[in-house]
Short mmCIF file of C-alpha atoms in Angstrom, two decimals:
data_model
loop_
_atom_site.label_atom_id
_atom_site.label_comp_id
_atom_site.label_asym_id
_atom_site.label_seq_id
_atom_site.Cartn_x
_atom_site.Cartn_y
_atom_site.Cartn_z
CA MET W 1 -3.03 -58.02 -44.05
CA SER W 2 -1.86 -58.09 -47.11
CA ARG W 3 -3.09 -58.54 -50.38
CA LYS W 4 -1.34 -61.43 -51.69
CA SER W 5 -2.17 -65.17 -52.10
CA VAL W 6 0.37 -67.85 -51.57
CA ILE W 7 0.11 -71.94 -52.67
CA PHE W 8 1.31 -74.56 -50.81
CA VAL W 9 2.03 -78.10 -52.38
CA ASP W 10 2.65 -81.23 -50.92
CA ALA W 11 4.79 -82.65 -53.89
CA GLY W 12 4.62 -85.98 -52.49
CA PHE W 13 1.00 -86.22 -52.90
CA LEU W 14 0.87 -84.25 -56.02
CA LEU W 15 3.73 -86.76 -58.07
CA ALA W 16 1.83 -90.00 -56.26
CA THR W 17 -1.90 -88.77 -58.33
CA GLY W 18 -0.31 -87.56 -61.30
CA GLY W 19 1.64 -91.40 -61.23
CA LEU W 20 -1.13 -93.29 -60.44
CA ARG W 21 -2.75 -91.56 -63.38
CA VAL W 22 -0.55 -92.69 -66.09
CA THR W 23 1.74 -95.82 -64.83
CA GLY W 24 -1.39 -96.90 -62.39
CA ASN W 25 1.28 -96.62 -59.30
CA SER W 26 2.59 -94.22 -57.43
CA LEU W 27 6.42 -94.87 -57.78
CA ARG W 28 8.51 -92.27 -58.78
CA SER W 29 10.64 -94.18 -61.34
CA ALA W 30 7.75 -94.99 -63.42
CA PHE W 31 7.39 -91.66 -64.50
CA SER W 32 9.01 -88.78 -65.50
CA VAL W 33 7.84 -84.65 -65.20
CA GLN W 34 7.71 -81.60 -66.62
CA TYR W 35 8.04 -79.92 -63.37
CA LYS W 36 8.38 -76.46 -65.17
CA ASN W 37 5.59 -76.63 -66.93
CA LEU W 38 3.23 -78.05 -63.75
CA VAL W 39 4.98 -75.42 -61.67
CA ASP W 40 3.18 -72.93 -64.55
CA GLY W 41 -0.04 -74.86 -64.55
CA ILE W 42 -0.75 -74.59 -61.56
CA GLN W 43 0.49 -70.56 -60.90
CA GLU W 44 -2.13 -70.11 -63.68
CA PHE W 45 -4.83 -71.94 -62.70
CA VAL W 46 -4.02 -70.11 -59.45
CA SER W 47 -3.79 -66.46 -60.74
CA GLU W 48 -7.24 -66.85 -63.07
CA ARG W 49 -8.93 -67.93 -60.10
CA ASP W 50 -7.46 -65.08 -57.61
CA SER W 51 -7.17 -61.41 -58.76
CA ARG W 52 -4.15 -61.49 -55.47
CA ASP W 53 -0.38 -61.32 -56.48
CA LEU W 54 1.76 -64.30 -55.57
CA LEU W 55 3.60 -63.73 -52.56
CA ARG W 56 5.70 -67.34 -53.94
CA MET W 57 4.72 -71.27 -54.00
CA TYR W 58 6.24 -73.56 -51.65
CA TRP W 59 7.20 -76.76 -53.04
CA TYR W 60 7.74 -80.02 -50.21
CA ASP W 61 9.49 -83.01 -50.79
CA ALA W 62 11.76 -85.29 -48.66
CA ALA W 63 15.41 -85.79 -49.27
CA LYS W 64 17.83 -88.62 -47.88
CA ASP W 65 19.27 -86.42 -45.55
CA GLY W 66 17.38 -83.39 -46.42
CA VAL W 67 19.80 -82.73 -48.74
CA PHE W 68 18.64 -81.23 -52.40
CA SER W 69 19.01 -83.40 -54.63
CA ASP W 70 19.59 -82.46 -59.03
CA GLU W 71 15.42 -82.54 -59.47
CA HIS W 72 15.01 -80.10 -56.29
CA LYS W 73 17.51 -77.68 -57.88
CA ARG W 74 16.01 -77.87 -61.05
CA ILE W 75 12.97 -77.06 -59.54
CA GLY W 76 13.82 -74.51 -56.73
CA LEU W 77 15.86 -72.28 -59.06
CA LEU W 78 11.81 -71.96 -60.95
CA PRO W 79 10.76 -68.08 -61.07
CA GLY W 80 8.83 -67.34 -57.44
CA VAL W 81 9.54 -71.23 -55.92
CA LYS W 82 10.91 -72.06 -52.52
CA VAL W 83 12.12 -75.42 -51.70
CA ARG W 84 11.58 -76.78 -48.07
CA LEU W 85 13.21 -80.10 -47.52
CA GLY W 86 12.18 -82.72 -45.30
CA ARG W 87 14.28 -86.35 -44.57
CA MET W 88 13.32 -89.70 -46.11
CA SER W 89 14.33 -92.64 -43.99
CA TYR W 90 15.18 -96.07 -44.37
CA ASN W 91 12.03 -97.58 -45.99
CA GLY W 92 10.98 -94.44 -47.99
CA GLU W 93 9.24 -92.24 -45.53
CA GLN W 94 9.09 -88.86 -45.17
CA LYS W 95 9.55 -87.34 -41.82
CA GLY W 96 9.03 -83.46 -40.89
CA VAL W 97 7.15 -82.79 -43.86
CA ASP W 98 4.28 -81.94 -43.33
CA LEU W 99 5.31 -79.73 -40.03
CA LYS W 100 7.77 -78.03 -42.30
CA LEU W 101 4.19 -77.35 -44.48
CA GLY W 102 2.75 -76.54 -41.12
CA LEU W 103 4.20 -74.25 -39.49
CA ASP W 104 4.96 -72.58 -42.55
CA LEU W 105 1.18 -72.10 -43.12
CA VAL W 106 0.88 -70.49 -39.68
CA GLY W 107 4.05 -68.39 -39.84
CA VAL W 108 2.69 -66.63 -43.19
CA ALA W 109 -0.66 -66.20 -41.63
CA ARG W 110 1.00 -64.76 -38.02
CA ASN W 111 2.39 -61.92 -40.03
CA ARG W 112 0.42 -61.12 -42.63
CA SER W 113 2.79 -61.89 -45.27
CA ALA W 114 -0.54 -62.83 -47.09
CA ASP W 115 -4.02 -63.34 -46.96
CA VAL W 116 -5.49 -65.79 -48.78
CA ALA W 117 -3.27 -69.59 -48.56
CA TYR W 118 -3.84 -72.61 -51.78
CA LEU W 119 -3.24 -75.89 -50.17
CA LEU W 120 -1.98 -79.13 -52.36
CA SER W 121 -3.08 -81.71 -50.73
CA GLY W 122 -4.49 -84.40 -49.15
CA ASP W 123 -3.26 -85.01 -45.57
CA ASP W 124 -4.86 -84.76 -42.60
CA ASP W 125 -2.58 -83.85 -40.32
CA LEU W 126 -2.94 -79.99 -41.66
CA ALA W 127 -6.16 -79.97 -40.59
CA GLU W 128 -5.38 -78.09 -37.36
CA ALA W 129 -2.80 -76.25 -39.10
CA VAL W 130 -5.39 -74.92 -40.72
CA GLU W 131 -8.13 -73.92 -38.23
CA ALA W 132 -4.65 -72.18 -37.13
CA ALA W 133 -4.07 -70.15 -39.83
CA GLN W 134 -7.96 -69.64 -40.02
CA ASP W 135 -7.80 -68.22 -36.70
CA LEU W 136 -5.40 -65.06 -37.82
CA GLY W 137 -7.10 -64.59 -40.60
CA MET W 138 -6.32 -66.13 -44.21
CA LYS W 139 -8.02 -67.96 -45.76
CA VAL W 140 -7.18 -71.28 -47.06
CA VAL W 141 -8.29 -72.58 -50.28
CA LEU W 142 -8.06 -76.80 -50.93
CA LEU W 143 -6.00 -77.25 -54.33
CA GLY W 144 -7.41 -80.67 -55.39
CA ILE W 145 -7.28 -82.96 -58.63
CA GLU W 146 -10.75 -83.01 -60.49
CA ASN W 147 -12.33 -86.68 -59.45
CA GLN W 148 -15.87 -86.74 -60.87
CA GLY W 149 -16.56 -90.61 -59.38
CA HIS W 150 -15.34 -88.98 -55.76
CA ARG W 151 -17.73 -87.99 -53.07
CA LEU W 152 -16.09 -84.44 -52.94
CA GLY W 153 -15.19 -84.35 -56.80
CA VAL W 154 -11.12 -84.59 -55.99
CA THR W 155 -8.84 -87.55 -55.74
CA ALA W 156 -7.96 -89.06 -52.20
CA VAL W 157 -7.97 -86.05 -49.89
CA ALA W 158 -8.77 -86.57 -46.67
CA GLU W 159 -12.53 -85.87 -45.38
CA HIS W 160 -11.64 -84.34 -42.26
CA LEU W 161 -9.55 -81.61 -44.19
CA ALA W 162 -12.18 -81.34 -46.49
CA LEU W 163 -14.21 -80.29 -43.75
CA GLN W 164 -11.73 -77.57 -42.90
CA VAL W 165 -10.94 -75.93 -45.31
CA ASP W 166 -12.62 -72.95 -46.81
CA ASP W 167 -13.45 -74.23 -50.39
CA ILE W 168 -12.44 -76.12 -52.61
CA ALA W 169 -10.72 -75.45 -55.81
CA THR W 170 -10.77 -78.22 -58.62
CA LEU W 171 -7.54 -78.39 -61.08
CA PRO W 172 -8.13 -80.01 -64.06
CA GLN W 173 -6.55 -83.39 -64.75
CA SER W 174 -5.43 -82.16 -68.42
CA LEU W 175 -2.80 -80.48 -66.60
CA LEU W 176 -1.62 -83.64 -64.94
CA ASP W 177 -1.69 -85.58 -68.90
CA ARG W 178 0.53 -83.18 -69.54
CA CYS W 179 3.41 -83.17 -67.05
CA PHE W 180 3.61 -87.18 -66.28
CA ALA W 181 4.44 -89.55 -68.39
CA LYS W 182 5.85 -93.52 -68.36
CA SER W 183 9.50 -93.02 -67.71
CA ALA W 184 10.91 -94.18 -71.26
CA PRO W 185 12.79 -98.11 -69.86
CA VAL W 186 8.49 -98.62 -68.05
CA ALA W 187 7.77 -97.01 -71.41
CA GLU W 188 9.41 -99.22 -73.65
CA ALA W 189 8.73 -102.54 -71.09
CA ALA W 190 4.80 -102.01 -71.72
CA ALA W 191 5.09 -102.08 -75.39
CA GLN W 192 7.18 -104.82 -75.76
CA ALA W 193 4.28 -106.75 -72.44
CA ALA W 194 1.61 -105.23 -75.63
CA ALA W 195 3.16 -106.96 -78.70
CA PRO W 196 2.30 -110.07 -79.57
CA ALA W 197 4.39 -113.23 -78.31
CA GLY W 198 7.24 -113.77 -79.95
CA ALA W 199 6.97 -110.57 -81.99
CA SER W 200 10.00 -107.86 -81.19
CA PRO W 201 10.74 -104.26 -82.29
CA GLY W 202 12.97 -104.67 -86.00
CA ASN W 203 14.77 -107.92 -86.53
CA GLY W 204 14.10 -108.82 -82.85
CA LEU W 205 18.50 -107.47 -82.73
CA SER W 206 20.37 -104.89 -81.03
CA SER W 207 23.32 -103.69 -83.02
CA ASN W 208 25.38 -106.09 -81.28
CA GLY W 209 23.32 -109.02 -82.14
CA ALA W 210 21.86 -109.74 -78.32
CA GLY W 211 18.22 -110.20 -78.57
CA HIS W 212 16.90 -107.07 -77.03
CA ALA W 213 16.49 -103.49 -77.85
CA PRO W 214 19.84 -101.39 -78.39
CA GLY W 215 19.99 -99.45 -74.60
CA THR W 216 17.95 -102.06 -73.28
CA ARG W 217 19.33 -104.39 -70.15
CA PRO W 218 18.77 -108.39 -70.89
CA VAL W 219 16.29 -110.24 -68.57
CA PRO W 220 17.20 -114.48 -67.57
CA GLY W 221 14.66 -116.63 -68.30
CA PRO W 222 15.21 -119.70 -66.18
CA GLY W 223 18.24 -121.18 -66.21
CA VAL W 224 20.13 -118.15 -67.04
CA LEU W 225 22.19 -116.18 -64.93
CA PRO W 226 23.95 -112.33 -65.40
CA ALA W 227 27.56 -112.02 -65.38
CA PHE W 228 29.72 -109.90 -63.57
CA SER W 229 33.27 -108.30 -64.38
CA PRO W 230 35.79 -108.58 -61.54
CA ALA W 231 34.95 -103.78 -61.36
CA GLY W 232 31.29 -105.44 -60.58
CA PRO W 233 28.87 -103.99 -63.41
CA GLU W 234 27.26 -106.01 -65.70
CA ALA W 235 29.58 -108.05 -68.54
CA GLY W 236 26.54 -109.92 -70.06
CA PRO W 237 24.82 -113.35 -69.18
CA ALA W 238 26.09 -116.47 -67.97
CA THR W 239 23.94 -119.92 -68.91
CA ALA W 240 23.81 -122.27 -66.46
CA SER W 241 25.03 -125.34 -67.76
CA GLY W 242 23.97 -129.09 -68.10
CA ALA W 243 21.25 -130.45 -65.43
CA GLU W 244 20.45 -126.67 -65.03
CA ALA W 245 19.81 -125.74 -67.93
CA ALA W 246 18.21 -128.68 -69.51
CA GLY W 247 15.79 -128.18 -65.58
CA PRO W 248 14.34 -130.30 -63.19
CA PRO W 249 14.53 -134.42 -64.35
CA SER W 250 11.16 -135.10 -65.74
CA GLY W 251 8.57 -136.56 -62.91
CA ALA W 252 10.50 -134.75 -60.34
CA GLU W 253 9.44 -132.34 -57.41
CA PRO W 254 11.05 -129.00 -58.21
CA ALA W 255 12.54 -127.25 -55.83
CA ASP W 256 10.91 -123.77 -53.91
CA ASP W 257 13.00 -122.10 -54.59
CA SER W 258 15.99 -122.40 -57.62
CA VAL W 259 19.38 -121.36 -56.64
CA SER W 260 22.83 -121.13 -58.52
CA ALA W 261 26.10 -119.92 -57.31
CA ALA W 262 27.58 -120.08 -60.34
CA ALA W 263 28.02 -116.23 -60.35
CA SER W 264 27.56 -113.93 -57.51
CA PRO W 265 27.68 -110.19 -57.66
CA ALA W 266 31.51 -108.40 -56.64
CA GLY W 267 31.69 -108.27 -52.99
CA THR W 268 29.52 -111.21 -51.60
CA PRO W 269 31.41 -114.06 -52.59
CA GLY W 270 29.00 -117.24 -52.70
CA ARG W 271 26.29 -115.65 -52.70
CA PRO W 272 23.67 -117.63 -54.34
CA VAL W 273 21.59 -115.34 -57.10
CA PRO W 274 18.41 -117.57 -57.85
CA THR W 275 16.89 -117.37 -61.07
CA PRO W 276 12.66 -117.99 -61.00
CA GLY W 277 11.96 -121.47 -60.71
CA PRO W 278 8.63 -122.94 -61.62
CA ARG W 279 5.82 -121.46 -60.19
CA ARG W 280 3.97 -123.24 -57.81
CA ALA W 281 -0.21 -122.69 -57.74
CA PRO W 282 -0.78 -119.91 -55.25
CA GLN W 283 -2.08 -120.70 -52.22
CA ASP W 284 -5.79 -119.23 -51.21
CA LEU W 285 -5.78 -116.29 -48.92
CA ARG W 286 -9.62 -115.74 -49.07
CA PRO W 287 -10.98 -115.87 -45.36
CA VAL W 288 -12.17 -119.00 -44.16
CA PRO W 289 -15.93 -118.95 -44.56
CA ALA W 290 -17.47 -119.21 -40.77
CA ALA W 291 -19.46 -122.78 -39.99
CA GLY W 292 -22.25 -123.61 -42.01
CA MET W 293 -21.27 -120.47 -44.78
CA ALA W 294 -20.77 -121.92 -48.06
CA ARG W 295 -17.80 -119.55 -49.88
CA ARG W 296 -18.86 -117.77 -52.21
CA GLU W 297 -16.73 -118.52 -55.87
CA PRO W 298 -17.59 -116.76 -59.26
CA VAL W 299 -20.65 -117.69 -60.83
CA TYR W 300 -20.54 -118.87 -64.73
CA SER W 301 -22.92 -118.70 -67.28
CA THR W 302 -23.49 -122.68 -68.93
CA ALA W 303 -24.43 -120.76 -72.28
CA THR W 304 -21.82 -118.48 -72.73
CA GLY W 305 -18.81 -119.63 -70.15
CA ALA W 306 -18.73 -115.78 -69.03
CA PRO W 307 -18.84 -114.73 -65.53
CA ALA W 308 -21.86 -114.49 -64.25
CA ALA W 309 -21.69 -112.83 -60.77
CA GLN W 310 -18.73 -112.90 -58.20
CA SER W 311 -18.14 -112.59 -54.85
CA PRO W 312 -17.45 -109.25 -52.63
CA TRP W 313 -14.28 -110.77 -52.07
CA PHE W 314 -13.44 -112.23 -54.82
CA ASP W 315 -13.48 -108.76 -57.05
CA LEU W 316 -11.59 -107.48 -53.72
CA VAL W 317 -8.39 -109.12 -53.80
CA GLU W 318 -8.69 -109.20 -58.21
CA SER W 319 -8.58 -105.21 -57.26
CA ALA W 320 -5.71 -105.22 -55.09
CA GLU W 321 -3.89 -107.99 -57.56
CA ALA W 322 -4.15 -105.32 -59.56
CA VAL W 323 -2.78 -103.15 -58.52
CA ALA W 324 0.59 -105.82 -57.21
CA VAL W 325 0.53 -106.35 -61.16
CA SER W 326 0.89 -102.81 -62.50
CA LEU W 327 3.58 -102.00 -59.76
CA ALA W 328 5.89 -104.79 -60.62
CA ASP W 329 5.61 -104.42 -64.50
CA ASN W 330 6.55 -100.04 -63.63
CA TRP W 331 9.68 -101.62 -61.08
CA HIS W 332 10.70 -104.30 -63.05
CA GLY W 333 10.96 -101.67 -66.69
CA SER W 334 12.79 -99.20 -64.47
CA VAL W 335 15.56 -100.71 -62.79
CA SER W 336 19.24 -102.53 -63.07
CA GLN W 337 19.98 -106.21 -63.82
CA ARG W 338 22.19 -106.00 -60.55
CA GLU W 339 18.80 -104.42 -58.79
CA LEU W 340 16.59 -107.20 -60.16
CA ASN W 341 19.55 -109.95 -58.93
CA GLU W 342 19.50 -108.06 -55.17
CA LEU W 343 15.20 -108.60 -55.16
CA LEU W 344 15.25 -111.94 -56.37
CA ALA W 345 17.49 -112.50 -53.95
CA GLU W 346 16.18 -111.35 -50.92
CA ARG W 347 12.31 -113.39 -51.79
CA PRO W 348 10.17 -113.43 -50.49
CA LEU W 349 10.65 -110.45 -48.58
CA LEU W 350 10.26 -107.42 -50.17
CA PRO W 351 12.00 -103.69 -50.01
CA PRO W 352 10.47 -101.75 -47.57
CA THR W 353 10.30 -99.08 -50.18
CA ILE W 354 8.58 -101.55 -52.56
CA ASP W 355 6.19 -102.83 -50.09
CA ARG W 356 5.66 -99.18 -48.89
CA VAL W 357 4.27 -98.03 -52.25
CA LEU W 358 2.19 -101.70 -52.59
CA ILE W 359 0.42 -100.88 -49.85
CA LYS W 360 0.06 -96.86 -50.54
CA ASP W 361 -1.38 -97.86 -53.69
CA CYS W 362 -3.47 -100.22 -52.64
CA ALA W 363 -5.21 -98.59 -50.36
CA ALA W 364 -5.61 -95.75 -52.53
CA LYS W 365 -7.23 -98.27 -55.08
CA ILE W 366 -9.85 -99.98 -52.57
CA GLY W 367 -9.56 -98.06 -49.00
CA GLU W 368 -7.03 -98.08 -46.62
CA ALA W 369 -9.40 -99.86 -44.06
CA LYS W 370 -9.72 -103.31 -46.69
CA THR W 371 -6.22 -102.84 -47.43
CA ASP W 372 -5.12 -103.62 -43.44
CA LEU W 373 -6.55 -106.65 -43.93
CA GLN W 374 -4.01 -109.00 -43.60
CA ASP W 375 -5.63 -111.69 -46.24
CA ILE W 376 -5.05 -108.69 -49.19
CA ARG W 377 -1.31 -107.47 -47.78
CA LYS W 378 -0.48 -110.95 -48.29
CA ALA W 379 -2.45 -111.89 -51.32
CA ILE W 380 -1.31 -108.57 -53.66
CA ARG W 381 2.81 -109.47 -52.19
CA ALA W 382 2.39 -113.02 -53.45
CA ALA W 383 0.77 -111.41 -57.15
CA PHE W 384 3.67 -109.30 -57.08
CA TRP W 385 5.65 -111.99 -57.34
CA ARG W 386 3.90 -114.40 -59.10
CA ARG W 387 4.04 -111.00 -62.44
CA LEU W 388 7.51 -110.63 -61.58
CA ASP W 389 8.56 -114.46 -62.05
CA GLU W 390 6.76 -113.67 -65.26
CA LEU W 391 8.83 -110.89 -66.77
CA VAL W 392 11.89 -112.46 -65.91
#
């Protein structure tokens, strides 16, 4: 067997872990990555630990129809890196990625191309491939992201996979901090959200006098709709007039979903574009307590007014909703006005790509079993919409 090492990287796992660290969610449009520094950092970590020559690094990711994107081409041109692509389904799920990685791991072991494999992944589905490679004489070392708060010492790794590998090596979190950053639109949106009410950079006007920073999209408030040119691109905001701008008459019951047909994207004549209306009190989605049992509510100190104790369910929902709020902030800061309008037009449904990220990040926060509870899923979706209402 050749005295070489080989690195297998599950890019979906690595990018999701880095994104969660810098933005609080794994939405790829919310963060940017310095891929060369990331690849170099992983290779240097392995070379410091292992004196064997590196055969190559395999980089596994998914793309629409399995076709290389510009990002994948840049990664594939890095020295010693081979990109292997699976497919991306209509709802953003990866297809064929784990299978390709498992087959390559066993294939390298069978061909005796390397005697040690470094596996950067946390997927339980790879445990059988690890065992097959070990039966062929290969040593498999799991590369994890350092997490002292986890009982395994690494982030988001399935316990069954951790039990099958020969050893676990932890990449420092500082590597992610150096290579991951919030994307520019998201960082600007976060800065604006943190600014005091009414404050804006400079004089609050762009070069054309609009009340938003240069290069950013104006976000319509209640009663304001974006106008579209016949060709389709945004032509600026159009303000609703009369009673629409003034809102509902005093004492009138607010509509559940405010819509207006004053403007609609090109190609969808007559389709109403919703604008955020008055918010209703959020529905209580907590499970109904059993007969004879009182629902546990937060307990407040009469001396200070601060929470003194609260129920486990309250903590669980609060943690899950924090994930939804973070995703809404980052998604809103990284999309165009047209994408925002399309999302609002489908309310209360969420696109499969957003819903998948929401549930996956919630599972990473509170655990997969708890995220499977329908009450929790309803709560995080409702929290996403509430936060989006506040942003627009």
